[in-house]
Coordinates of N, CA and C in Angstrom, one line a residue:
Chain F
D12 N 110.7 124.1 97.5 CA 111.1 122.7 97.8 C 111.1 122.5 99.3
V13 N 110.6 121.4 99.7 CA 110.5 121.0 101.1 C 111.9 121.0 101.7
K14 N 112.0 121.5 102.9 CA 113.3 121.5 103.6 C 113.2 121.4 105.1
V15 N 114.0 120.4 105.6 CA 114.2 120.2 107.0 C 115.7 120.3 107.2
T16 N 116.1 121.2 108.1 CA 117.6 121.3 108.3 C 117.9 121.0 109.8
Q17 N 119.0 120.5 110.0 CA 119.5 120.2 111.4 C 120.8 120.9 111.6
S18 N 121.0 121.3 112.8 CA 122.1 122.3 113.2 C 123.5 121.7 112.9
S19 N 123.7 120.4 113.0 CA 125.0 119.9 112.8 C 125.0 118.6 112.1
R20 N 125.9 118.3 111.2 CA 126.0 117.0 110.6 C 126.7 116.0 111.5
Y21 N 127.8 116.5 112.2 CA 128.6 115.7 113.1 C 128.8 116.4 114.4
L22 N 128.7 115.7 115.4 CA 128.9 116.3 116.8 C 129.6 115.3 117.7
V23 N 130.6 115.8 118.4 CA 131.3 114.9 119.4 C 131.2 115.6 120.7
K24 N 130.7 114.8 121.7 CA 130.5 115.3 123.0 C 131.1 114.4 124.0
R25 N 131.3 114.9 125.2 CA 131.8 114.0 126.3 C 130.7 113.6 127.2
T26 N 130.9 112.4 127.8 CA 129.9 111.9 128.7 C 129.6 112.9 129.8
G27 N 128.3 113.1 130.1 CA 127.8 114.0 131.1 C 127.5 115.4 130.6
E28 N 127.9 115.7 129.3 CA 127.6 117.1 128.8 C 126.1 117.2 128.4
K29 N 125.6 118.4 128.4 CA 124.3 118.7 127.9 C 124.4 119.0 126.4
V30 N 123.5 118.3 125.7 CA 123.6 118.4 124.2 C 122.3 118.9 123.6
F31 N 122.4 119.9 122.7 CA 121.2 120.4 122.1 C 121.3 120.1 120.6
L32 N 120.3 119.5 120.1 CA 120.2 119.2 118.6 C 119.0 120.0 118.1
E33 N 119.2 120.9 117.1 CA 118.2 121.7 116.6 C 117.7 121.3 115.3
C34 N 116.4 121.5 115.0 CA 115.8 121.1 113.8 C 114.8 122.2 113.4
V35 N 114.9 122.6 112.1 CA 114.0 123.7 111.6 C 113.4 123.2 110.3
Q36 N 112.1 123.4 110.1 CA 111.4 123.1 108.9 C 110.8 124.4 108.3
D37 N 110.7 124.4 107.0 CA 110.2 125.6 106.3 C 108.9 125.4 105.6
M38 N 108.2 124.3 106.0 CA 107.0 123.9 105.3 C 105.7 124.2 106.0
D39 N 105.8 124.9 107.2 CA 104.7 125.2 108.0 C 103.9 123.9 108.4
H40 N 104.7 122.8 108.7 CA 104.1 121.6 109.1 C 103.8 121.6 110.6
E41 N 102.6 121.0 110.9 CA 102.2 121.0 112.3 C 103.0 119.9 113.1
N42 N 103.3 118.8 112.5 CA 104.0 117.7 113.2 C 105.5 117.7 113.1
M43 N 106.2 117.4 114.1 CA 107.6 117.3 114.1 C 108.0 116.1 115.0
F44 N 109.1 115.4 114.5 CA 109.5 114.2 115.1 C 111.0 114.1 115.3
W45 N 111.5 113.4 116.4 CA 112.9 113.1 116.6 C 113.0 111.6 116.6
Y46 N 113.9 111.1 115.8 CA 114.2 109.7 115.8 C 115.7 109.5 116.0
R47 N 116.1 108.3 116.4 CA 117.5 107.9 116.3 C 117.5 106.6 115.5
Q48 N 118.6 106.5 114.7 CA 118.8 105.3 113.8 C 120.1 104.6 114.1
D49 N 119.9 103.3 114.5 CA 121.1 102.5 114.8 C 121.1 101.3 113.9
P50 N 122.2 100.8 113.5 CA 122.3 99.6 112.6 C 121.5 98.4 113.2
G51 N 120.7 97.8 112.4 CA 120.0 96.6 112.8 C 118.7 96.9 113.6
L52 N 118.6 98.2 114.0 CA 117.4 98.5 114.8 C 116.4 99.4 114.1
G53 N 116.9 100.0 113.0 CA 116.0 100.9 112.3 C 115.8 102.2 113.0
L54 N 114.8 103.0 112.6 CA 114.5 104.3 113.2 C 113.6 104.0 114.4
R55 N 113.9 104.7 115.5 CA 113.1 104.6 116.7 C 112.7 106.0 117.1
L56 N 111.4 106.1 117.4 CA 110.9 107.4 117.7 C 111.2 107.8 119.2
I57 N 111.8 109.0 119.3 CA 112.1 109.5 120.7 C 111.0 110.3 121.2
Y58 N 110.7 111.4 120.5 CA 109.6 112.3 120.9 C 108.9 112.8 119.6
F59 N 107.7 113.3 119.7 CA 107.1 114.0 118.6 C 106.2 115.1 119.2
S60 N 105.9 116.0 118.3 CA 105.1 117.2 118.7 C 104.1 117.5 117.6
Y61 N 102.8 117.7 117.9 CA 101.8 118.0 116.9 C 101.4 119.4 116.9
D62 N 102.0 120.2 117.8 CA 101.6 121.6 117.9 C 102.7 122.3 118.7
V63 N 102.7 123.6 118.6 CA 103.7 124.4 119.4 C 103.4 124.1 120.9
K64 N 104.5 124.0 121.6 CA 104.5 123.7 123.0 C 103.9 122.3 123.4
M65 N 103.5 121.5 122.4 CA 103.0 120.2 122.7 C 104.1 119.2 122.5
K66 N 104.1 118.1 123.3 CA 105.1 117.1 123.0 C 104.5 115.8 123.5
E67 N 104.9 114.7 122.8 CA 104.4 113.4 123.2 C 105.6 112.4 123.2
K68 N 105.7 111.5 124.2 CA 106.8 110.6 124.2 C 106.6 109.6 123.1
G69 N 107.7 109.2 122.5 CA 107.8 108.1 121.5 C 108.1 106.8 122.2
D70 N 108.8 106.0 121.5 CA 109.1 104.6 122.0 C 110.3 104.6 123.0
I71 N 111.2 105.6 122.8 CA 112.5 105.5 123.6 C 112.8 106.9 124.2
P72 N 111.9 107.5 125.0 CA 112.2 108.9 125.5 C 113.2 109.0 126.6
E73 N 113.6 107.9 127.2 CA 114.4 108.0 128.4 C 115.8 108.6 128.1
G74 N 116.1 109.6 128.9 CA 117.4 110.3 128.7 C 117.3 111.5 127.7
Y75 N 116.1 111.8 127.2 CA 115.9 112.9 126.3 C 114.8 113.8 126.7
S76 N 114.8 115.0 126.3 CA 113.7 115.9 126.4 C 113.7 116.7 125.1
V77 N 112.5 117.4 124.9 CA 112.4 118.2 123.7 C 111.7 119.6 124.1
S78 N 111.8 120.5 123.1 CA 111.3 121.8 123.2 C 110.7 122.2 121.9
R79 N 109.5 122.8 121.9 CA 109.0 123.3 120.7 C 108.3 124.7 121.0
E80 N 109.1 125.7 120.9 CA 108.6 127.1 121.3 C 108.0 127.8 120.0
K81 N 108.4 127.4 118.9 CA 107.9 127.9 117.6 C 107.6 126.8 116.7
K82 N 106.6 127.0 115.8 CA 106.1 126.0 114.9 C 107.2 125.4 114.1
E83 N 108.2 126.2 113.6 CA 109.1 125.7 112.7 C 110.4 125.0 113.4
R84 N 110.4 125.1 114.7 CA 111.7 124.6 115.3 C 111.4 123.6 116.4
F85 N 112.1 122.5 116.4 CA 111.9 121.4 117.4 C 113.3 121.0 117.8
S86 N 113.5 121.1 119.1 CA 114.9 120.8 119.7 C 114.9 119.5 120.5
L87 N 115.9 118.8 120.4 CA 116.1 117.6 121.2 C 117.3 117.9 122.2
I88 N 117.0 117.5 123.4 CA 118.0 117.8 124.5 C 118.4 116.5 125.1
L89 N 119.7 116.3 125.2 CA 120.3 115.2 126.0 C 120.8 115.9 127.3
E90 N 120.1 115.7 128.4 CA 120.5 116.4 129.6 C 121.9 116.0 130.1
S91 N 122.2 114.8 130.0 CA 123.5 114.3 130.5 C 124.0 113.2 129.5
A92 N 124.7 113.5 128.5 CA 125.0 112.6 127.4 C 125.7 111.3 128.0
S93 N 125.3 110.2 127.4 CA 126.0 108.9 127.8 C 126.4 108.2 126.5
T94 N 127.4 107.3 126.6 CA 127.9 106.6 125.5 C 126.9 105.9 124.7
N95 N 125.8 105.4 125.4 CA 124.8 104.6 124.6 C 123.9 105.5 123.9
Q96 N 124.1 106.8 123.9 CA 123.3 107.8 123.1 C 124.1 108.1 121.8
T97 N 125.2 107.5 121.6 CA 126.0 107.7 120.3 C 125.1 107.1 119.2
S98 N 124.7 107.9 118.2 CA 123.8 107.4 117.2 C 123.6 108.5 116.2
M99 N 122.8 108.1 115.1 CA 122.4 109.1 114.1 C 121.0 109.6 114.5
Y100 N 120.9 110.9 114.7 CA 119.6 111.5 115.1 C 119.0 112.2 113.8
L101 N 117.8 111.8 113.6 CA 117.0 112.3 112.5 C 115.8 113.1 112.9
C102 N 115.6 114.2 112.4 CA 114.4 115.0 112.6 C 113.5 114.9 111.4
A103 N 112.2 115.0 111.6 CA 111.3 114.9 110.5 C 110.1 115.8 110.8
S104 N 109.4 116.2 109.8 CA 108.2 117.0 109.9 C 107.1 116.4 108.9
S105 N 105.9 116.7 109.3 CA 104.8 116.2 108.4 C 103.6 117.1 108.5
P106 N 102.8 117.2 107.5 CA 101.6 118.0 107.6 C 100.5 117.3 108.5
E107 N 99.6 118.1 109.0 CA 98.6 117.5 109.9 C 97.7 116.5 109.2
D108 N 97.4 116.8 108.0 CA 96.4 115.9 107.3 C 97.1 114.7 106.6
R109 N 98.4 114.6 106.6 CA 99.1 113.5 106.0 C 100.3 113.2 106.9
A110 N 100.0 112.8 108.1 CA 101.0 112.7 109.2 C 102.1 111.7 108.8
Y111 N 101.7 110.7 108.0 CA 102.6 109.6 107.6 C 103.7 110.1 106.6
E112 N 103.4 111.2 105.9 CA 104.3 111.7 104.9 C 105.3 112.6 105.5
Q113 N 106.3 111.9 106.1 CA 107.3 112.6 106.9 C 108.5 113.0 106.0
Y114 N 109.0 114.2 106.2 CA 110.2 114.8 105.5 C 111.3 114.8 106.5
F115 N 112.4 114.2 106.2 CA 113.5 114.1 107.1 C 114.6 115.1 106.8
G116 N 115.3 115.5 107.9 CA 116.5 116.3 107.7 C 117.6 115.3 107.4
P117 N 118.8 115.9 107.2 CA 120.0 115.1 106.8 C 120.6 114.3 107.9
G118 N 120.2 114.5 109.1 CA 120.7 113.8 110.3 C 121.9 114.4 111.0
T119 N 122.0 114.1 112.2 CA 123.2 114.5 113.0 C 123.9 113.2 113.6
R120 N 125.1 113.0 113.2 CA 125.8 111.9 113.7 C 126.5 112.3 115.0
L121 N 125.9 111.9 116.2 CA 126.4 112.2 117.5 C 127.3 111.1 118.1
T122 N 128.5 111.5 118.5 CA 129.4 110.5 119.1 C 129.6 111.1 120.6
V123 N 129.3 110.2 121.5 CA 129.6 110.6 122.9 C 130.8 109.7 123.4
T124 N 131.8 110.4 123.9 CA 133.0 109.7 124.3 C 133.2 109.8 125.8
Chain C
R24 N 110.7 91.5 120.8 CA 110.4 91.2 119.4 C 110.1 92.6 118.7
K25 N 110.8 92.7 117.6 CA 110.6 94.0 116.8 C 109.2 94.0 116.3
E26 N 108.6 95.2 116.2 CA 107.2 95.4 115.7 C 107.2 95.2 114.2
V27 N 108.3 95.5 113.5 CA 108.4 95.4 112.0 C 109.7 94.6 111.7
E28 N 109.6 93.5 111.0 CA 110.7 92.7 110.7 C 111.0 92.7 109.2
Q29 N 112.2 92.8 108.9 CA 112.6 92.8 107.5 C 113.9 92.0 107.3
D30 N 114.0 91.3 106.2 CA 115.2 90.6 105.8 C 116.2 91.7 105.4
P31 N 117.4 91.8 106.1 CA 118.3 92.9 105.8 C 119.0 92.8 104.5
G32 N 119.0 91.6 103.8 CA 119.6 91.5 102.5 C 121.1 91.4 102.7
P33 N 122.0 91.8 101.8 CA 121.5 92.5 100.5 C 120.9 91.6 99.5
F34 N 120.0 92.1 98.7 CA 119.5 91.5 97.5 C 120.3 92.0 96.4
N35 N 121.1 91.2 95.8 CA 121.9 91.6 94.6 C 121.1 91.3 93.3
V36 N 120.8 92.3 92.6 CA 119.9 92.1 91.4 C 120.5 92.6 90.2
P37 N 120.5 91.8 89.1 CA 121.1 92.4 87.8 C 120.1 93.4 87.3
E38 N 120.7 94.4 86.7 CA 119.9 95.5 86.0 C 118.9 94.9 85.1
G39 N 117.7 95.4 85.2 CA 116.6 94.9 84.3 C 115.8 93.7 84.9
A40 N 116.3 93.1 86.0 CA 115.6 92.0 86.6 C 114.5 92.5 87.6
T41 N 113.8 91.6 88.1 CA 112.7 91.9 89.1 C 113.2 91.4 90.4
V42 N 112.9 92.1 91.5 CA 113.2 91.8 92.8 C 112.0 92.0 93.7
A43 N 111.8 91.1 94.6 CA 110.7 91.3 95.6 C 111.1 90.9 97.0
F44 N 110.6 91.6 97.9 CA 110.9 91.3 99.3 C 109.7 91.7 100.2
N45 N 109.7 91.1 101.4 CA 108.6 91.3 102.3 C 109.0 91.9 103.6
C46 N 108.0 92.3 104.4 CA 108.2 92.6 105.8 C 107.0 92.1 106.5
T47 N 107.2 91.7 107.8 CA 106.1 91.3 108.6 C 105.9 92.3 109.8
Y48 N 104.7 92.5 110.3 CA 104.5 93.3 111.4 C 103.7 92.6 112.4
S49 N 103.9 93.0 113.7 CA 103.3 92.2 114.8 C 102.0 92.8 115.4
N50 N 101.8 94.1 115.1 CA 100.6 94.8 115.7 C 99.4 94.7 114.8
S51 N 98.5 93.8 115.2 CA 97.3 93.6 114.4 C 96.4 94.9 114.3
A52 N 96.7 95.9 115.2 CA 95.9 97.1 115.1 C 96.5 98.1 114.1
S53 N 97.5 97.7 113.4 CA 98.1 98.6 112.4 C 97.1 99.0 111.4
Q54 N 97.1 100.2 111.0 CA 96.1 100.7 110.1 C 96.7 101.2 108.7
S55 N 97.9 101.7 108.8 CA 98.5 102.3 107.6 C 99.9 101.7 107.3
F56 N 100.2 101.6 106.0 CA 101.4 100.9 105.7 C 102.1 101.7 104.6
F57 N 103.4 101.7 104.6 CA 104.2 102.5 103.7 C 105.5 101.8 103.4
W58 N 106.1 102.2 102.3 CA 107.5 101.9 102.0 C 108.3 103.3 101.9
Y59 N 109.3 103.3 102.6 CA 110.3 104.5 102.5 C 111.5 104.0 101.9
R60 N 112.3 104.9 101.3 CA 113.5 104.5 100.6 C 114.6 105.3 101.3
Q61 N 115.8 104.7 101.6 CA 116.9 105.4 102.1 C 118.2 105.1 101.3
D62 N 118.7 106.1 100.6 CA 119.9 106.0 99.9 C 121.1 106.0 100.9
C63 N 122.2 105.5 100.5 CA 123.4 105.4 101.4 C 123.7 106.8 102.0
R64 N 123.8 106.9 103.3 CA 124.2 108.1 104.0 C 123.2 109.3 103.7
K65 N 122.0 108.9 103.4 CA 121.0 110.0 103.1 C 119.8 109.8 104.1
E66 N 118.9 110.7 104.0 CA 117.7 110.6 104.9 C 116.7 109.7 104.2
P67 N 115.8 109.1 105.0 CA 114.7 108.3 104.4 C 113.7 109.3 103.6
K68 N 113.1 108.7 102.6 CA 112.1 109.4 101.8 C 110.9 108.5 101.5
L69 N 109.7 109.0 101.6 CA 108.5 108.2 101.3 C 108.5 107.8 99.9
L70 N 108.4 106.4 99.7 CA 108.4 105.9 98.3 C 106.9 105.7 97.9
M71 N 106.1 105.0 98.7 CA 104.7 104.9 98.4 C 103.9 104.3 99.6
S72 N 102.7 104.6 99.6 CA 101.7 104.0 100.5 C 101.3 102.6 100.0
V73 N 100.9 101.8 100.9 CA 100.4 100.5 100.6 C 98.9 100.4 100.9
Y74 N 98.1 100.1 99.9 CA 96.7 100.0 100.1 C 96.3 98.5 100.2
S75 N 95.1 98.3 100.8 CA 94.6 96.9 101.0 C 94.5 96.1 99.7
S76 N 94.1 96.8 98.6 CA 93.9 96.1 97.4 C 95.2 96.0 96.6
G77 N 96.3 96.5 97.1 CA 97.6 96.5 96.3 C 97.6 97.7 95.4
N78 N 98.8 98.2 95.2 CA 98.9 99.3 94.3 C 100.2 99.4 93.6
E79 N 100.2 100.1 92.5 CA 101.5 100.2 91.7 C 101.8 101.7 91.6
D80 N 103.1 101.9 91.5 CA 103.6 103.3 91.2 C 104.8 103.1 90.2
G81 N 104.5 103.1 88.9 CA 105.5 102.9 87.9 C 106.0 101.4 88.0
R82 N 107.3 101.3 88.2 CA 107.9 99.9 88.3 C 107.7 99.3 89.7
F83 N 107.1 100.0 90.6 CA 107.0 99.5 92.0 C 105.6 99.0 92.3
T84 N 105.5 97.8 92.8 CA 104.2 97.3 93.2 C 104.2 96.9 94.7
A85 N 103.2 97.3 95.4 CA 103.2 97.0 96.9 C 101.9 96.2 97.1
Q86 N 102.0 95.2 98.0 CA 100.9 94.4 98.4 C 100.8 94.3 99.9
L87 N 99.6 94.2 100.4 CA 99.3 94.0 101.8 C 98.5 92.8 102.0
N88 N 98.9 92.0 103.0 CA 98.2 90.8 103.4 C 97.9 91.0 104.9
R89 N 96.7 91.4 105.2 CA 96.4 91.7 106.6 C 96.2 90.4 107.4
A90 N 95.7 89.4 106.8 CA 95.5 88.1 107.5 C 96.9 87.6 108.0
S91 N 97.9 87.6 107.2 CA 99.2 87.1 107.5 C 100.1 88.2 108.1
Q92 N 99.6 89.4 108.0 CA 100.4 90.6 108.6 C 101.7 90.7 107.9
Y93 N 101.7 90.8 106.6 CA 102.9 91.1 105.9 C 102.6 92.0 104.7
I94 N 103.7 92.7 104.3 CA 103.7 93.7 103.2 C 104.8 93.3 102.3
S95 N 104.6 93.5 101.0 CA 105.6 93.2 100.1 C 105.8 94.4 99.1
L96 N 107.0 94.4 98.6 CA 107.4 95.4 97.5 C 108.1 94.6 96.4
L97 N 107.6 94.9 95.2 CA 108.2 94.3 94.0 C 108.7 95.4 93.1
I98 N 109.9 95.3 92.6 CA 110.5 96.3 91.7 C 110.8 95.5 90.4
R99 N 110.1 96.0 89.3 CA 110.3 95.5 88.0 C 111.4 96.3 87.2
D100 N 112.0 95.6 86.3 CA 113.0 96.3 85.4 C 113.9 97.2 86.2
S101 N 114.6 96.6 87.2 CA 115.5 97.3 88.1 C 116.5 98.2 87.4
K102 N 116.7 99.4 88.0 CA 117.7 100.3 87.5 C 118.8 100.5 88.5
L103 N 119.9 100.9 88.1 CA 121.0 101.1 89.0 C 120.6 102.1 90.1
S104 N 119.8 103.0 89.8 CA 119.4 104.0 90.7 C 118.4 103.5 91.8
D105 N 118.0 102.2 91.6 CA 117.1 101.6 92.6 C 117.9 101.1 93.8
S106 N 119.2 101.1 93.7 CA 120.0 100.6 94.8 C 119.8 101.5 96.0
A107 N 119.4 100.9 97.1 CA 119.0 101.7 98.3 C 118.6 100.7 99.3
T108 N 118.3 101.2 100.5 CA 117.7 100.4 101.6 C 116.2 100.8 101.6
Y109 N 115.4 99.8 101.6 CA 113.9 100.0 101.6 C 113.4 99.7 103.0
L110 N 112.7 100.7 103.5 CA 112.2 100.6 104.9 C 110.7 100.3 104.9
C111 N 110.3 99.3 105.6 CA 108.9 99.0 105.7 C 108.4 99.7 106.9
V112 N 107.3 100.4 106.8 CA 106.8 101.3 107.8 C 105.3 101.0 108.1
V113 N 104.9 100.9 109.3 CA 103.5 100.7 109.7 C 103.1 101.7 110.7
S114 N 101.8 102.0 110.8 CA 101.3 102.9 111.8 C 99.9 102.4 112.3
A115 N 99.8 102.6 113.6 CA 98.5 102.2 114.2 C 97.7 103.4 114.6
D116 N 98.1 104.6 114.3 CA 97.3 105.8 114.6 C 97.4 106.8 113.5
S117 N 96.7 107.9 113.7 CA 96.7 109.0 112.7 C 97.6 110.1 113.1
W118 N 98.4 110.0 114.1 CA 99.2 111.1 114.6 C 100.6 111.1 113.9
G119 N 100.8 110.1 113.1 CA 102.1 110.0 112.4 C 103.1 109.2 113.2
K120 N 102.7 108.5 114.2 CA 103.6 107.7 115.0 C 103.9 106.4 114.2
L121 N 105.0 106.4 113.5 CA 105.4 105.3 112.6 C 106.3 104.3 113.3
Q122 N 106.2 103.1 112.9 CA 107.1 102.0 113.3 C 107.9 101.6 112.0
F123 N 109.2 101.8 112.1 CA 110.0 101.5 111.0 C 110.7 100.1 111.1
G124 N 110.8 99.4 110.0 CA 111.7 98.2 110.0 C 113.1 98.7 109.8
A125 N 114.0 97.7 110.0 CA 115.4 98.1 109.9 C 115.9 98.2 108.5
G126 N 115.1 97.8 107.6 CA 115.4 98.0 106.2 C 115.9 96.7 105.4
T127 N 115.6 96.7 104.1 CA 116.2 95.7 103.2 C 117.0 96.4 102.2
Q128 N 118.3 95.9 102.1 CA 119.2 96.6 101.2 C 119.1 95.9 99.8
V129 N 119.0 96.7 98.8 CA 118.9 96.2 97.4 C 120.1 96.8 96.7
V130 N 120.9 96.0 96.0 CA 122.0 96.4 95.2 C 121.8 96.0 93.8
V131 N 121.6 96.9 92.9 CA 121.4 96.6 91.5 C 122.7 96.7 90.8
T132 N 123.1 95.6 90.1 CA 124.4 95.6 89.4 C 124.3 95.6 87.9
P133 N 125.3 96.2 87.3 CA 125.2 96.4 85.8 C 125.3 95.0 85.1

C-alpha cells in the first residue's frame, strides 16, 4: 500500500525558530512536493523535486527552503518561522510517468506563536 | 485572481440525488485536468482525471469545456460516503506542478 509519512501531525513553534518538516515515501517515486493549505486558498505549491538533490520553486517559496538528499525523503525548512507561516503543510509524491497522480501525507498542522 | 475558482458550497444533497458543480480556470495553456477528493481532516486523494471528451467513473462524470475554460463534476445516486470536499485541479506542464482550487464541499444527508 502506498504510503507517505510526515514527521509530526501537530507542531507549535515560536517566531524566529528554525523549523524542519520531514516527509518520507516508500513508493520509490521520483517526484516529491511540499504544499501548504489554508482556508479559502486551497493547496499552494511551495517547492518540488523531481530527483535527488534537485529542487524547483513552486508558487510561494519565500521564507522556505528544501532538501532532498535521498530519494525517499524530502524536507521543508522554515529558516525563521513567522506567524504568517501558521498553516497545514502537506507533502506529496508521484511517479515520474504520472506526475499528476500525487499521494499525500496526513499533513502537519504548524502553529507559529 | 485565483488560477482555479470553485464555488465553496456547501452543496447539501439528499441521499440518492444527483449533484453537479463546476470550476473555472484562467490559464488557457492548461493541459491536464483532475478532480481530487478530500475528506474532513484527511489528505487529498485523486478521484479522476478529466478528458476532453468527458469521462465516467462509476457514479461520477467529469466534463471539460476548453472554450469556456471550465470543468464539471456530476455525482449520481449520491451516497453518504460521498460527503467530502472536491478539489478541482489543473496543470500546464508534465512535471506535476498542479494548481488546486479551494474546493467545493458536498454534504449528503440521509
